Short mmCIF file of C-alpha atoms in Angstrom, two decimals:
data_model
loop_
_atom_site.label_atom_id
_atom_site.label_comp_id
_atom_site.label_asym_id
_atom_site.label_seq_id
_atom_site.Cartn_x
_atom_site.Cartn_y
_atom_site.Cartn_z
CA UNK A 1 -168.56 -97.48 -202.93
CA UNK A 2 -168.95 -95.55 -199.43
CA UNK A 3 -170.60 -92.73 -201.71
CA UNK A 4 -173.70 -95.36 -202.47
CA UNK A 5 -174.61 -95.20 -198.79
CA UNK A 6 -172.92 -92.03 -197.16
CA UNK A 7 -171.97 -89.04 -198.34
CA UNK A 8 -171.72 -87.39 -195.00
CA UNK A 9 -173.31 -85.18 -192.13
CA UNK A 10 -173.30 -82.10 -194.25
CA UNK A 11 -175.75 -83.44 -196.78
CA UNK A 12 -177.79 -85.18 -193.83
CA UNK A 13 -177.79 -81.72 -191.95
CA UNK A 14 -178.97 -80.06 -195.44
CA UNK A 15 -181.91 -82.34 -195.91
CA UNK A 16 -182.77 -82.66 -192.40
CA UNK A 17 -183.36 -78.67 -191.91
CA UNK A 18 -184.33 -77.89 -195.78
CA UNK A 19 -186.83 -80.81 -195.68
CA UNK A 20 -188.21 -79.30 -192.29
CA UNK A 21 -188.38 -75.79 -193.77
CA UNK A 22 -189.76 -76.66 -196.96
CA UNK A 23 -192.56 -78.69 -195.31
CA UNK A 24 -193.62 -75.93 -193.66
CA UNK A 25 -193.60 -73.74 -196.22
CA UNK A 26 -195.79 -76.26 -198.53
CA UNK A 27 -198.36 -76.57 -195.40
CA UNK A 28 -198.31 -72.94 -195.26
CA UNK A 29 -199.39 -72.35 -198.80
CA UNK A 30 -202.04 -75.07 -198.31
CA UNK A 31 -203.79 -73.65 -195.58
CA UNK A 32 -203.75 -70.16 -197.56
CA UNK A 33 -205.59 -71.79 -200.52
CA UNK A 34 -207.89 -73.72 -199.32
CA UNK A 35 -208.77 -77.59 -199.20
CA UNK A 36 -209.45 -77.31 -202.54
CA UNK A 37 -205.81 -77.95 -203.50
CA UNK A 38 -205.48 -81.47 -202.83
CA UNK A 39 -208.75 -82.87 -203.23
CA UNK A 40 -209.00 -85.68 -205.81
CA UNK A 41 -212.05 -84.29 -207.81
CA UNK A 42 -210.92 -85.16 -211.00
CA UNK A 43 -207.51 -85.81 -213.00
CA UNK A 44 -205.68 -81.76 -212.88
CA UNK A 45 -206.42 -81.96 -209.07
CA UNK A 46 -204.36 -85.15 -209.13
CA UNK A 47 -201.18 -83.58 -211.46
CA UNK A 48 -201.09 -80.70 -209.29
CA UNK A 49 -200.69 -82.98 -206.15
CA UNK A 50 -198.10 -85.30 -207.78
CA UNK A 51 -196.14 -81.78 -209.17
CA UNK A 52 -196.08 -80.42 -205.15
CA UNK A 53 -194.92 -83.95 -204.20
CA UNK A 54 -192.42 -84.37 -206.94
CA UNK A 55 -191.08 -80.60 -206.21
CA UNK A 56 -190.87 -80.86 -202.46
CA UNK A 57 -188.74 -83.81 -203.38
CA UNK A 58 -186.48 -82.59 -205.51
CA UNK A 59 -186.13 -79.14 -203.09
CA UNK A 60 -185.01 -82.11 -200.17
CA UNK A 61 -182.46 -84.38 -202.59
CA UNK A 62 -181.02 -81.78 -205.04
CA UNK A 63 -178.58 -79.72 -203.65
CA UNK A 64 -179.09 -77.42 -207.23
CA UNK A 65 -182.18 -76.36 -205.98
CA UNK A 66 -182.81 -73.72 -203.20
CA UNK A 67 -185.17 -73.86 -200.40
CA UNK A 68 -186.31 -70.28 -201.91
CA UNK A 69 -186.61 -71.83 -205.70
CA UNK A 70 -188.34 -74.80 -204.26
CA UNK A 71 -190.64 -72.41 -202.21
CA UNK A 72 -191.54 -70.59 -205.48
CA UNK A 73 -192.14 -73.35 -207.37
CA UNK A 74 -194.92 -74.93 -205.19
CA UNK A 75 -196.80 -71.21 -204.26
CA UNK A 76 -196.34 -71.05 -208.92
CA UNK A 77 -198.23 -74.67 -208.87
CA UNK A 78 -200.87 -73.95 -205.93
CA UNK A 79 -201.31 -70.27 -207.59
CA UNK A 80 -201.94 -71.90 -211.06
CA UNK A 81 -204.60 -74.47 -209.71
CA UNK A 82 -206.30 -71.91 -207.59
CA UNK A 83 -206.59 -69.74 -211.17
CA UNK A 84 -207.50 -72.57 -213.35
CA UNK A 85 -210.39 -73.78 -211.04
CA UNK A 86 -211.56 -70.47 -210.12
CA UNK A 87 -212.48 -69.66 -213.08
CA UNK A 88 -213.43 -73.48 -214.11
CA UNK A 89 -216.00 -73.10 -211.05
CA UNK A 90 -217.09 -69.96 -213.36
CA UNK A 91 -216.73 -70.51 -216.83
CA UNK A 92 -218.15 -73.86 -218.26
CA UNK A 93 -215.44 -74.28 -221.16
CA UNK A 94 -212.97 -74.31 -219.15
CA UNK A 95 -214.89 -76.55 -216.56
CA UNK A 96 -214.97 -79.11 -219.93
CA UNK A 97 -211.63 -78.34 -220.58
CA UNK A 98 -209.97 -78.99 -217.50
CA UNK A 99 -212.14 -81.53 -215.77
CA UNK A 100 -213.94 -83.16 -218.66
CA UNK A 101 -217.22 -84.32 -217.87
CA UNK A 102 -218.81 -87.53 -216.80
CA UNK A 103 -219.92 -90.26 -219.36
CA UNK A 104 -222.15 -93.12 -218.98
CA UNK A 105 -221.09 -96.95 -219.31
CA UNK A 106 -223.86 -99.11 -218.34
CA UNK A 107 -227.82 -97.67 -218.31
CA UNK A 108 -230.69 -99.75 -217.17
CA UNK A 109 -228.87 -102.96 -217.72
CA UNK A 110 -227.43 -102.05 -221.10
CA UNK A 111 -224.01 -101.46 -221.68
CA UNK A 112 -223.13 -98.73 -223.71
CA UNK A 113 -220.12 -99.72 -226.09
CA UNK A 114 -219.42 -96.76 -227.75
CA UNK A 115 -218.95 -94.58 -224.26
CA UNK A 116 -216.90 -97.60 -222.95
CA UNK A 117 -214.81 -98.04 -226.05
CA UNK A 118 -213.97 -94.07 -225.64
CA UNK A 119 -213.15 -94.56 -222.03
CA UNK A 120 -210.96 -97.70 -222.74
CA UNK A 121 -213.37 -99.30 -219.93
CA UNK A 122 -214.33 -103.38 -220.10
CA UNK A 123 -217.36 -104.98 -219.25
CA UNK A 124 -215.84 -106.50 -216.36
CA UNK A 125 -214.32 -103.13 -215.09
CA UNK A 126 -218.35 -102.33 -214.83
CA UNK A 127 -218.99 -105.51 -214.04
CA UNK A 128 -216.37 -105.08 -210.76
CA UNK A 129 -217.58 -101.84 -209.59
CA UNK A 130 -221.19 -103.30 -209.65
CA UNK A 131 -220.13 -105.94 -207.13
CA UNK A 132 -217.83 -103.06 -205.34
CA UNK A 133 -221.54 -101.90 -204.17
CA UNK A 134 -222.89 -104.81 -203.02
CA UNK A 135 -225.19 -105.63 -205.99
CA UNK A 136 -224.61 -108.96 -207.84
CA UNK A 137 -227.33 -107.95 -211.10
CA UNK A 138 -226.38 -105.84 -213.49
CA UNK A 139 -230.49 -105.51 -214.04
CA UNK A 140 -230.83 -104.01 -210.63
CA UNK A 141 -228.97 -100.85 -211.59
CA UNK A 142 -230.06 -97.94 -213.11
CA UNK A 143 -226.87 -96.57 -214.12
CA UNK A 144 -223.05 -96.71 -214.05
CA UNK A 145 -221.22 -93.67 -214.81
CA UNK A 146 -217.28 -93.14 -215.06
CA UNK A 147 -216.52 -90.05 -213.01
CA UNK A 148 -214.01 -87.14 -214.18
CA UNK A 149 -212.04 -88.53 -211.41
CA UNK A 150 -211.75 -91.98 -212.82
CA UNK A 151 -213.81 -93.30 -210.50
CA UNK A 152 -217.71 -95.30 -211.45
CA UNK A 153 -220.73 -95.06 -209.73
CA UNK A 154 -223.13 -97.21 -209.25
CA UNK A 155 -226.89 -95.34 -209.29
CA UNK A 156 -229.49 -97.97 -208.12
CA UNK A 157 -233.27 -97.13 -209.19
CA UNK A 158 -235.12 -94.65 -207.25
CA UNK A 159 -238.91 -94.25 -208.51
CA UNK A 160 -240.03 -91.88 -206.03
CA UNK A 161 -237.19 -88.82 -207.00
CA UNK A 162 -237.89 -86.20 -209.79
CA UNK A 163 -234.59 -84.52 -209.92
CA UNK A 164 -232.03 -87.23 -211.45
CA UNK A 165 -228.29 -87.40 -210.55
CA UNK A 166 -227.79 -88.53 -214.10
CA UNK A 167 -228.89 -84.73 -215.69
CA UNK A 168 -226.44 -83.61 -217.59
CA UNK A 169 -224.20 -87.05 -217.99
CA UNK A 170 -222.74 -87.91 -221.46
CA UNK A 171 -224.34 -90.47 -223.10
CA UNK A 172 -227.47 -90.56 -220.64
CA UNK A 173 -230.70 -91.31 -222.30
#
């Protein structure tokens, strides 16, 4: 039972200075590629941050993995994600392919069902993120549009502009 709760100074010691050294090396590799690496912009950005979380975790509990493997294995992720967006920054397949794109819910009042059926989004999820900006009718808005990041914005009308944030949105009209 002692096991459960203590299993001595050795493997304290171990996680103490591997955890130390392995945060420093992940910090390191950050800086090196950029802030890029653990922004949010859209759903890879997200796996890549869980995967450096989930392997600096395993490099601090699991005494089968070295400090060295662990090292590896986070530069291998952060050297993957600088690849795949560099060239998703250049090639627009693989922009589709790894971000997917946005797609429109709700436009000029109107809900569209088929883009909200494909994004397993409700009426009230709209509905929420309509009173999330401080509007309370759904007449008042120009658009909604779910975000490659899972996220929806809320576009109120704006007569006066000729160049439309809405250019290029799936399912826009």
């Amino acid at each position: 039972m002692e096991m459960y709760f203590f299993n001595g100074w050795g493997n304290l010691l171990r996680v103490i200075i591997v955890g130390v050294l392995a945060y420093a090396a992940l910090v390191f590799f950050l800086r090196i590629s950029g802030n890029r690496t653990l922004s949010k912009m859209n759903a890879f950005d997200l796996i890549v941050t869980v995967a450096l979380g989930s392997t600096l975790a395993t490099v601090l509990l699991s005494k089968d993995v070295a400090l060295a493997e662990g090292a590896v294995a986070m530069a291998l992720l952060i050297s993957l994600q600088f690849i795949i967006t560099w060239f998703s920054v250049r090639t627009a397949w693989v922009r589709r392919l790894v971000t997917g794109e946005p797609l429109m819910l709700l436009y000029r009042g109107e809900f569209i069902t088929t883009s909200m059926q494909k994004a397993r989004v409700t009426q009230d999820e709209v509905q929420s993120a309509i009173r999330g900006s401080g509007i309370a009718d759904v007449m008042a808005v120009e658009a909604v549009v779910l975000e490659t990041d899972g996220s929806m914005s809320v576009i109120k009308p704006n007569a006066e502009s000729s160049h439309s944030s809405l250019e290029g949105v799936r399912g826009s009209r």
